JSON list of C-alpha atoms in Angstrom, two decimals:
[
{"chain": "A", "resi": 1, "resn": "UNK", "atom": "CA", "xyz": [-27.31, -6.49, -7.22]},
{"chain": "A", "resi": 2, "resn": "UNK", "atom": "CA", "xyz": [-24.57, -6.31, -4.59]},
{"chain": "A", "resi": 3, "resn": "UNK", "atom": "CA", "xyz": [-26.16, -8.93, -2.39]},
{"chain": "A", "resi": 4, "resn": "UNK", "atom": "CA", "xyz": [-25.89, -11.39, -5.06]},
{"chain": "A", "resi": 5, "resn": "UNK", "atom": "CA", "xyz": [-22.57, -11.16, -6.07]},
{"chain": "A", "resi": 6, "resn": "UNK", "atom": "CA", "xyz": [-21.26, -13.88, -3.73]},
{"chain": "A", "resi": 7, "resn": "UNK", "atom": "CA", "xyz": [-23.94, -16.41, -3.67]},
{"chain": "A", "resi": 8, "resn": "UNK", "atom": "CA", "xyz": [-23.79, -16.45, -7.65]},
{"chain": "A", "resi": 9, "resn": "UNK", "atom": "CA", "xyz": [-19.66, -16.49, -7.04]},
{"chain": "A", "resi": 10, "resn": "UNK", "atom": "CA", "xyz": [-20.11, -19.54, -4.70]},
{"chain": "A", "resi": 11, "resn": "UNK", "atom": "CA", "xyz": [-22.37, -21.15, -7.10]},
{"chain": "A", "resi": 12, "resn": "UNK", "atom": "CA", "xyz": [-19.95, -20.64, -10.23]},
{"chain": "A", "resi": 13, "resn": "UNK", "atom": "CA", "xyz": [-17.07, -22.15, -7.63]},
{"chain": "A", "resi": 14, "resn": "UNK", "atom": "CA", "xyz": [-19.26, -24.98, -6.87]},
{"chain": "A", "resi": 15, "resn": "UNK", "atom": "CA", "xyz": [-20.51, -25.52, -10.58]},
{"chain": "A", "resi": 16, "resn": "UNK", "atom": "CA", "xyz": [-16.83, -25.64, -11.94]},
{"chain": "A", "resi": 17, "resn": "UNK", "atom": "CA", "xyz": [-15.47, -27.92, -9.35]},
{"chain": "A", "resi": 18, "resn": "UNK", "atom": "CA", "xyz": [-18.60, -30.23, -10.54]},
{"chain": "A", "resi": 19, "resn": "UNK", "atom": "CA", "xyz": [-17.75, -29.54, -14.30]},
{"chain": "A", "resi": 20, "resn": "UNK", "atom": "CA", "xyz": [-14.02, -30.59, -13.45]},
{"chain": "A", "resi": 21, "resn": "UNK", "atom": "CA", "xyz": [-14.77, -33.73, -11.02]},
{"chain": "A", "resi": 22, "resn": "UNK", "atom": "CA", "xyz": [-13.21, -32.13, -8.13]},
{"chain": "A", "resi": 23, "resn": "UNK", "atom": "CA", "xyz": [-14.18, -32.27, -4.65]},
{"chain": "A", "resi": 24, "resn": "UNK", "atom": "CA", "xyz": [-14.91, -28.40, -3.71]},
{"chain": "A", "resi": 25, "resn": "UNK", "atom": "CA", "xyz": [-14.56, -28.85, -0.07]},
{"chain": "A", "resi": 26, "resn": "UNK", "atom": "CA", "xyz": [-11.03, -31.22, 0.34]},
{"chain": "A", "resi": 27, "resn": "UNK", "atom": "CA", "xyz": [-9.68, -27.81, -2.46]},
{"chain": "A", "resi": 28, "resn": "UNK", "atom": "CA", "xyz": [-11.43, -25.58, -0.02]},
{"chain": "A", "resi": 29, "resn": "UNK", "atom": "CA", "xyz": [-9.13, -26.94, 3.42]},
{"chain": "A", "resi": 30, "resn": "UNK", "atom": "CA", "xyz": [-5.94, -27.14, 0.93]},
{"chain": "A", "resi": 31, "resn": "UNK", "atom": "CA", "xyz": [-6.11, -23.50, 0.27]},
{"chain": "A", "resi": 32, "resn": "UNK", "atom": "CA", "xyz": [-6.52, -22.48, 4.07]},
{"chain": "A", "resi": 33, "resn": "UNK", "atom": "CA", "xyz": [-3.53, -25.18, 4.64]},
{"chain": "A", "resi": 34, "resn": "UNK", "atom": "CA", "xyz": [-1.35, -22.90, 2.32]},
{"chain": "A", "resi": 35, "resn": "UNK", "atom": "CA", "xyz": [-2.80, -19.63, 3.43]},
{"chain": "A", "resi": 36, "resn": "UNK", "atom": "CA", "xyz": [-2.06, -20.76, 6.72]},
{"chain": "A", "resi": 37, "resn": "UNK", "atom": "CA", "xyz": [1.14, -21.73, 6.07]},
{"chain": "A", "resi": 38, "resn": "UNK", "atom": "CA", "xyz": [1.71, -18.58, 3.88]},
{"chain": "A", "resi": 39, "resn": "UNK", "atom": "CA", "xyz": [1.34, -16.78, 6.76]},
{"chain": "A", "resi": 40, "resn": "UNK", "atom": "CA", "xyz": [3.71, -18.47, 9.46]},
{"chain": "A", "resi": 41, "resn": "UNK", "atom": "CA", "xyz": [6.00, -17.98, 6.36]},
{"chain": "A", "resi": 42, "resn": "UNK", "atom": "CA", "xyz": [5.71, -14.18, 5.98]},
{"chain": "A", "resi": 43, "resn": "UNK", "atom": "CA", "xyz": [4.97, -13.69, 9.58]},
{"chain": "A", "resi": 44, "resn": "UNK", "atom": "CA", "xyz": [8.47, -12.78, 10.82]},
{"chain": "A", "resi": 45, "resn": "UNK", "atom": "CA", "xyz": [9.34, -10.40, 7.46]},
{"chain": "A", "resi": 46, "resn": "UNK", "atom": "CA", "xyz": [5.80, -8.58, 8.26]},
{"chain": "A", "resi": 47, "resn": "UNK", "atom": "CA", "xyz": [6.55, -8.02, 12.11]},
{"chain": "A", "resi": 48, "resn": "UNK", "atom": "CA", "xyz": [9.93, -6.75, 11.45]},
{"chain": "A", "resi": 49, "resn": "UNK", "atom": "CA", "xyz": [9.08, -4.26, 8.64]},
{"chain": "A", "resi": 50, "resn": "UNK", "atom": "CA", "xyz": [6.01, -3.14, 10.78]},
{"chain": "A", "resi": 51, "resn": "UNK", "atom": "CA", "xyz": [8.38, -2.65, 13.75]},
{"chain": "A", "resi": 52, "resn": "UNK", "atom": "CA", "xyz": [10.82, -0.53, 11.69]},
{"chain": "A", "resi": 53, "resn": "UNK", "atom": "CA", "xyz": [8.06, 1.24, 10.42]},
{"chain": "A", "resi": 54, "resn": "UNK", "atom": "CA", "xyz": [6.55, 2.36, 13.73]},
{"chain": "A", "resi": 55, "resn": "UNK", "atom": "CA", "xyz": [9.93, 3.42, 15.34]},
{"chain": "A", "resi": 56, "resn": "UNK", "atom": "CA", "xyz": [10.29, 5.59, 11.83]},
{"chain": "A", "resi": 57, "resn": "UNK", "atom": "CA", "xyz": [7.01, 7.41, 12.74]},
{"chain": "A", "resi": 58, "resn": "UNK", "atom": "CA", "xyz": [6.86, 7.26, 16.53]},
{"chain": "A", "resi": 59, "resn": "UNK", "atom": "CA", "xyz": [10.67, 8.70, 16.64]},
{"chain": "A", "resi": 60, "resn": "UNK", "atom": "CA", "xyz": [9.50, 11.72, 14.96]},
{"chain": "A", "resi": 61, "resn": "UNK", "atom": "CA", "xyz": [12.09, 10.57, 12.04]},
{"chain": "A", "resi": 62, "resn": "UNK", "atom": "CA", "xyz": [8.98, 11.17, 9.33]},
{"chain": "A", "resi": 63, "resn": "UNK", "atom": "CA", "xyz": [8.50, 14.61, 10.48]},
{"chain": "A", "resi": 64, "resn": "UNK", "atom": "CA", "xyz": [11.34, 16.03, 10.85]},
{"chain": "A", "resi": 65, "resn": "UNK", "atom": "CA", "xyz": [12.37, 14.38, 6.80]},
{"chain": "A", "resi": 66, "resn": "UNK", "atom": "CA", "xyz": [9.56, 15.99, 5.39]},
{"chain": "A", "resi": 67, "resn": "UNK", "atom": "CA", "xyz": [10.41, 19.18, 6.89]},
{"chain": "A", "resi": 68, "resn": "UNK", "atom": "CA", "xyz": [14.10, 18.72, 5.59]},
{"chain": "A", "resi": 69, "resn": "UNK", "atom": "CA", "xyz": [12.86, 18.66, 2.22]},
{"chain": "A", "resi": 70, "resn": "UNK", "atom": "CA", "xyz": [10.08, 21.09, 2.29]},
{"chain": "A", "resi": 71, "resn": "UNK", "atom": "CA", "xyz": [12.24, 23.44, 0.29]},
{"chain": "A", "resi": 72, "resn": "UNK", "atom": "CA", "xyz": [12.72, 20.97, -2.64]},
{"chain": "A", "resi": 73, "resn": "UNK", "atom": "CA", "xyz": [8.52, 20.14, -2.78]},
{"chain": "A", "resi": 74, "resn": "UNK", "atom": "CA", "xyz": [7.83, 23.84, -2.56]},
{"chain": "A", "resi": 75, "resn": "UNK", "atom": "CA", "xyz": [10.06, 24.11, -6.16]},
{"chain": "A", "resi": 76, "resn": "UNK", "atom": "CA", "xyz": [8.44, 21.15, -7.48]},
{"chain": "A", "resi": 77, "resn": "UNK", "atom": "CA", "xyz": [4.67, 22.42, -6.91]},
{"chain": "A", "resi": 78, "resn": "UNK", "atom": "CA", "xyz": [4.00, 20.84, -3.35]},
{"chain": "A", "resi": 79, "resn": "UNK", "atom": "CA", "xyz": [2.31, 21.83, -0.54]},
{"chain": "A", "resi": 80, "resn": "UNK", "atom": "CA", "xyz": [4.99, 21.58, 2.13]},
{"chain": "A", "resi": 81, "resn": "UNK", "atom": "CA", "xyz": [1.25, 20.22, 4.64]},
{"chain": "A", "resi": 82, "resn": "UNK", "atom": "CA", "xyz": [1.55, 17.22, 2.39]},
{"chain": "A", "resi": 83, "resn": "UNK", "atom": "CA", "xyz": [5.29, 16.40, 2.97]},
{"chain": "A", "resi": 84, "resn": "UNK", "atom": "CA", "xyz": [5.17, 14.01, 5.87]},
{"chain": "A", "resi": 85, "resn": "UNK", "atom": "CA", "xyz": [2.32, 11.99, 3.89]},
{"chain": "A", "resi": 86, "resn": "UNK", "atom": "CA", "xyz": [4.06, 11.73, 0.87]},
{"chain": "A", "resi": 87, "resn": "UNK", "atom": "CA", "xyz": [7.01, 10.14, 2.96]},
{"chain": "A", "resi": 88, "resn": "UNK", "atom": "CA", "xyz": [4.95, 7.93, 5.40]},
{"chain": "A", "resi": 89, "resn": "UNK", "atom": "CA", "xyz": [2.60, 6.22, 2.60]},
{"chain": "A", "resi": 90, "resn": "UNK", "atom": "CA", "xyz": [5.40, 3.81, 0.92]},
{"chain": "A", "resi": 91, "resn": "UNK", "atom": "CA", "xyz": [6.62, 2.81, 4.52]},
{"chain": "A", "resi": 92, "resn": "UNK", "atom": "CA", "xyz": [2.79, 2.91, 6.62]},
{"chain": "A", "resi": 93, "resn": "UNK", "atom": "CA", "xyz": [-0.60, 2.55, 5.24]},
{"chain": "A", "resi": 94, "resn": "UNK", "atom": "CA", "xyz": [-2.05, 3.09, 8.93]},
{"chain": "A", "resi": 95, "resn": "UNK", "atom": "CA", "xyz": [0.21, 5.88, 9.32]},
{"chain": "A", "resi": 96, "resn": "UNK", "atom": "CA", "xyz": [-0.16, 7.41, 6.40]},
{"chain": "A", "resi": 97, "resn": "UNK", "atom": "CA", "xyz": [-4.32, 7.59, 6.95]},
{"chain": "A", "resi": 98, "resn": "UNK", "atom": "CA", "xyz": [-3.80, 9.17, 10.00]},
{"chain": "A", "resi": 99, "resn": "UNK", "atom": "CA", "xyz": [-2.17, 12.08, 8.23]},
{"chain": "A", "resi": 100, "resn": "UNK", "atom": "CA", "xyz": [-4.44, 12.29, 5.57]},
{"chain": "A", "resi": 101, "resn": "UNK", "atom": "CA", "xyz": [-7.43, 12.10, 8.58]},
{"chain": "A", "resi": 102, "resn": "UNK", "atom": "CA", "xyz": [-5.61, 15.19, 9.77]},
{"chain": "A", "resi": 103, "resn": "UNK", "atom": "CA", "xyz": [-4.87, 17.11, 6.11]},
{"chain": "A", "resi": 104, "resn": "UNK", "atom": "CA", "xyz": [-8.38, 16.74, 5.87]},
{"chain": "A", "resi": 105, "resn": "UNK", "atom": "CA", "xyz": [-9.59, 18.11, 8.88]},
{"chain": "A", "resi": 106, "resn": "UNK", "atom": "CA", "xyz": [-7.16, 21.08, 8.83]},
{"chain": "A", "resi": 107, "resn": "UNK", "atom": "CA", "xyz": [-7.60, 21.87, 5.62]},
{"chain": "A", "resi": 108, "resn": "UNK", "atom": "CA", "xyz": [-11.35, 20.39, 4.19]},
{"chain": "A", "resi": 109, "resn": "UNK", "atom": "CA", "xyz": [-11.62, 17.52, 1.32]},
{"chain": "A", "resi": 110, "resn": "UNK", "atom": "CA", "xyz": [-11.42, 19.74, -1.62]},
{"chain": "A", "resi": 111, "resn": "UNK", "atom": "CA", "xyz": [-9.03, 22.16, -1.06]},
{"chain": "A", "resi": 112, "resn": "UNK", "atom": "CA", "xyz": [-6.14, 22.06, -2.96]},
{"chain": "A", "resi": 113, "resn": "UNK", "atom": "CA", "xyz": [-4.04, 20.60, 0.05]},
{"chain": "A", "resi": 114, "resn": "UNK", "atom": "CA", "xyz": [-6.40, 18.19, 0.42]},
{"chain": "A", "resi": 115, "resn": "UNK", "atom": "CA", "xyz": [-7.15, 17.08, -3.10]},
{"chain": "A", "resi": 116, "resn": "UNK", "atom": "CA", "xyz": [-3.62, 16.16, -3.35]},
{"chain": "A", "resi": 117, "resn": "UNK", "atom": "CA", "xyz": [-3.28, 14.49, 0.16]},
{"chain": "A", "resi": 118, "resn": "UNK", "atom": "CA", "xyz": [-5.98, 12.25, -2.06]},
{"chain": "A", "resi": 119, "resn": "UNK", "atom": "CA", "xyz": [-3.80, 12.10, -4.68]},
{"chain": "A", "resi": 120, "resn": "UNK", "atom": "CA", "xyz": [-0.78, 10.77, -2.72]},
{"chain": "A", "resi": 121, "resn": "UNK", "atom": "CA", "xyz": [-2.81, 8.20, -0.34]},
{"chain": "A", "resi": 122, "resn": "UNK", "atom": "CA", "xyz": [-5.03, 7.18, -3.42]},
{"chain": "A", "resi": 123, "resn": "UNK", "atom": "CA", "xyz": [-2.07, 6.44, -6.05]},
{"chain": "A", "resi": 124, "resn": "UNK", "atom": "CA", "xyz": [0.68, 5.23, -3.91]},
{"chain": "A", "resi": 125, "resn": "UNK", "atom": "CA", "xyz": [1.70, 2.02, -2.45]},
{"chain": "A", "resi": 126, "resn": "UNK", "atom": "CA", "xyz": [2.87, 0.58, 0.77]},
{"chain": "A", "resi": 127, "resn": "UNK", "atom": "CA", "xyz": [6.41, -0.56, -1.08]},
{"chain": "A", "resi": 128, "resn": "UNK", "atom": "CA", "xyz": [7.96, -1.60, 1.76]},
{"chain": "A", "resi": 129, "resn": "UNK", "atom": "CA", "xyz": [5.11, -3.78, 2.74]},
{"chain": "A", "resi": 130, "resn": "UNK", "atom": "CA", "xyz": [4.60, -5.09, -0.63]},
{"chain": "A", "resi": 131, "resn": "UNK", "atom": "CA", "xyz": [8.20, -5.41, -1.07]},
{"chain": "A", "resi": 132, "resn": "UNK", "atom": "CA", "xyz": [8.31, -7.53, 1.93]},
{"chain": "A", "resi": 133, "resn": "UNK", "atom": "CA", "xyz": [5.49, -10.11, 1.33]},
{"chain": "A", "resi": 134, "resn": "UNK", "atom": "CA", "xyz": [6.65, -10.36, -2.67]},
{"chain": "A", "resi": 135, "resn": "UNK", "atom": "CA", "xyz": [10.46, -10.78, -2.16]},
{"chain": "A", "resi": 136, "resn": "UNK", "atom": "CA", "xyz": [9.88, -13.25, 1.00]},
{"chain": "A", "resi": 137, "resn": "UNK", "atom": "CA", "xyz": [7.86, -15.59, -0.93]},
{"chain": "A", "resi": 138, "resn": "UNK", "atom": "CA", "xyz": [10.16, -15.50, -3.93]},
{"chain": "A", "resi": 139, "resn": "UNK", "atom": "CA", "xyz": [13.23, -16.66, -4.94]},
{"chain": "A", "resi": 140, "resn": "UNK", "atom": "CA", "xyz": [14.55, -13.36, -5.74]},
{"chain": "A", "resi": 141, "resn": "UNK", "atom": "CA", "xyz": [17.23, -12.71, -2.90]},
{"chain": "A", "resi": 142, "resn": "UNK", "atom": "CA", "xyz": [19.05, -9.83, -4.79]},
{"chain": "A", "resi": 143, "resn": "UNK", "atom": "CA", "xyz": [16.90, -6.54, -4.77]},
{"chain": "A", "resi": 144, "resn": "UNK", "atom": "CA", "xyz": [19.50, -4.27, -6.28]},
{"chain": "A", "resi": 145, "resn": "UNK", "atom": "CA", "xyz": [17.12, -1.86, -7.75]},
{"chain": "A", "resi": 146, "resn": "UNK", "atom": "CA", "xyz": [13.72, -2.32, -7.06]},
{"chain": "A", "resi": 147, "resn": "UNK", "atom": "CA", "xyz": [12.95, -0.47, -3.84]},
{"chain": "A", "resi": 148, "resn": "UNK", "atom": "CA", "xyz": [15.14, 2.30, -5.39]},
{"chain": "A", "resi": 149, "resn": "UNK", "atom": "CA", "xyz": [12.94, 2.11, -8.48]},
{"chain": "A", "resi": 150, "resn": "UNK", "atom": "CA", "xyz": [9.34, 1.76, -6.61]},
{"chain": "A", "resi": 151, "resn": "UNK", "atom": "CA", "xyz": [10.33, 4.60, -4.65]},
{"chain": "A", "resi": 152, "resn": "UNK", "atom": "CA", "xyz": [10.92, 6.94, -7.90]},
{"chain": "A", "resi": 153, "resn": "UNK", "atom": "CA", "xyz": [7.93, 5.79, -9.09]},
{"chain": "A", "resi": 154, "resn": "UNK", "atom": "CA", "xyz": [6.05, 6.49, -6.57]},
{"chain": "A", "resi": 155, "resn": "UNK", "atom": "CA", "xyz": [7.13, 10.39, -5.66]},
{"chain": "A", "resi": 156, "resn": "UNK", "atom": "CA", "xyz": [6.94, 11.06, -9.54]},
{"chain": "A", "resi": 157, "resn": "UNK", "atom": "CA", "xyz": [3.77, 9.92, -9.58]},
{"chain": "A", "resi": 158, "resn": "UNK", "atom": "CA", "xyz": [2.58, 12.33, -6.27]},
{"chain": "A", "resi": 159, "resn": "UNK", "atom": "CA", "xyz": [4.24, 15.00, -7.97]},
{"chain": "A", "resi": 160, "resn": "UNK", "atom": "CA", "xyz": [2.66, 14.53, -11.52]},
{"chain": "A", "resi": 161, "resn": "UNK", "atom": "CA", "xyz": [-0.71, 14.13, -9.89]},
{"chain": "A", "resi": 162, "resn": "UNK", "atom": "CA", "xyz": [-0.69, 17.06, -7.78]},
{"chain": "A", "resi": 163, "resn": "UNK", "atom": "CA", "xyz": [0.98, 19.13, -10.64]},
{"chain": "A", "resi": 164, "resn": "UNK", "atom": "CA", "xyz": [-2.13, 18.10, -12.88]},
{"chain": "A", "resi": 165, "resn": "UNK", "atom": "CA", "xyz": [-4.34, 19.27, -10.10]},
{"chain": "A", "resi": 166, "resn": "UNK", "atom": "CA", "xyz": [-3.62, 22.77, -10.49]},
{"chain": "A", "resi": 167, "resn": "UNK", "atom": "CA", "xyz": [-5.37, 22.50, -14.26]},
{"chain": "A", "resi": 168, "resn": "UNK", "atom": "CA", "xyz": [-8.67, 20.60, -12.80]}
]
């Protein structure tokens, strides 16, 4: 069924440019025009957040904050092994899969550790990243409170999850 899904979705794209008199292939080159220039938009916001976000992990900076707080995730219910990952996904998707890679080989796939490495990696967000590519395309210059806000969200939720863990 899988091999069919996107000849039938090229044929529905083709049948309702017919339906609506529009040309499929001039539409076609005006969305690569604006993905294109989408992209020499965002360009310099993504190479400067992906800079910052390498020096934070190459520096050691992750580590040594997620062994800072290891105290505080032990009295909330957290493995401290999962510490640097739940600090490293919001900023690094690339980083952040290298530390689950290595949760799971130190510790297996369905140990506790690593069921809620899952959780973390699996219901988390890149928020910086996303952050960047929303707020440079939009007119929203002011961000007051929503990093702040993403961030909360996000640890509650990796400390929910792996505190519902425990029951399952």
């Amino acid at each position: 069924m899988s091999a069919y899904i996107i000849p039938i979705l090229f044929l529905v794209v083709l049948a309702a440019s017919f339906i609506r008199r529009r040309e499929p292939y001039s539409g076609f080159i005006g969305g690569a025009r604006q993905a294109v220039d989408l992209t020499i938009n965002v360009f310099p916001y993504l190479l400067a957040i992906m800079v910052a976000v390498e020096a934070f992990r190459v520096s050691g900076a992750s580590a040594y904050l997620a062994h800072a707080v290891e105290p505080v995730l032990a009295k909330v219910g957290l493995p401290k092994e999962v510490a640097e990952l739940m600090f490293l996904r919001p900023v690094s998707g690339a980083g952040s899969l290298a530390i689950l890679d290595g949760i799971y080989k130190n510790y297996g796939t369905d140990s506790y550790i690593g069921r809620c490495a899952s959780v973390i990696y699996g219901s988390s967000e890149t928020v910086f990243y996303v952050a960047t590519i929303y707020f440079s395309q939009s007119s929203v210059r002011r961000l007051r409170y929503a990093i702040p806000v993403a961030l909360v969200a996000t640890y509650t939720g990796c400390i929910v999850g792996c505190a519902l863990l425990k029951f399952f």
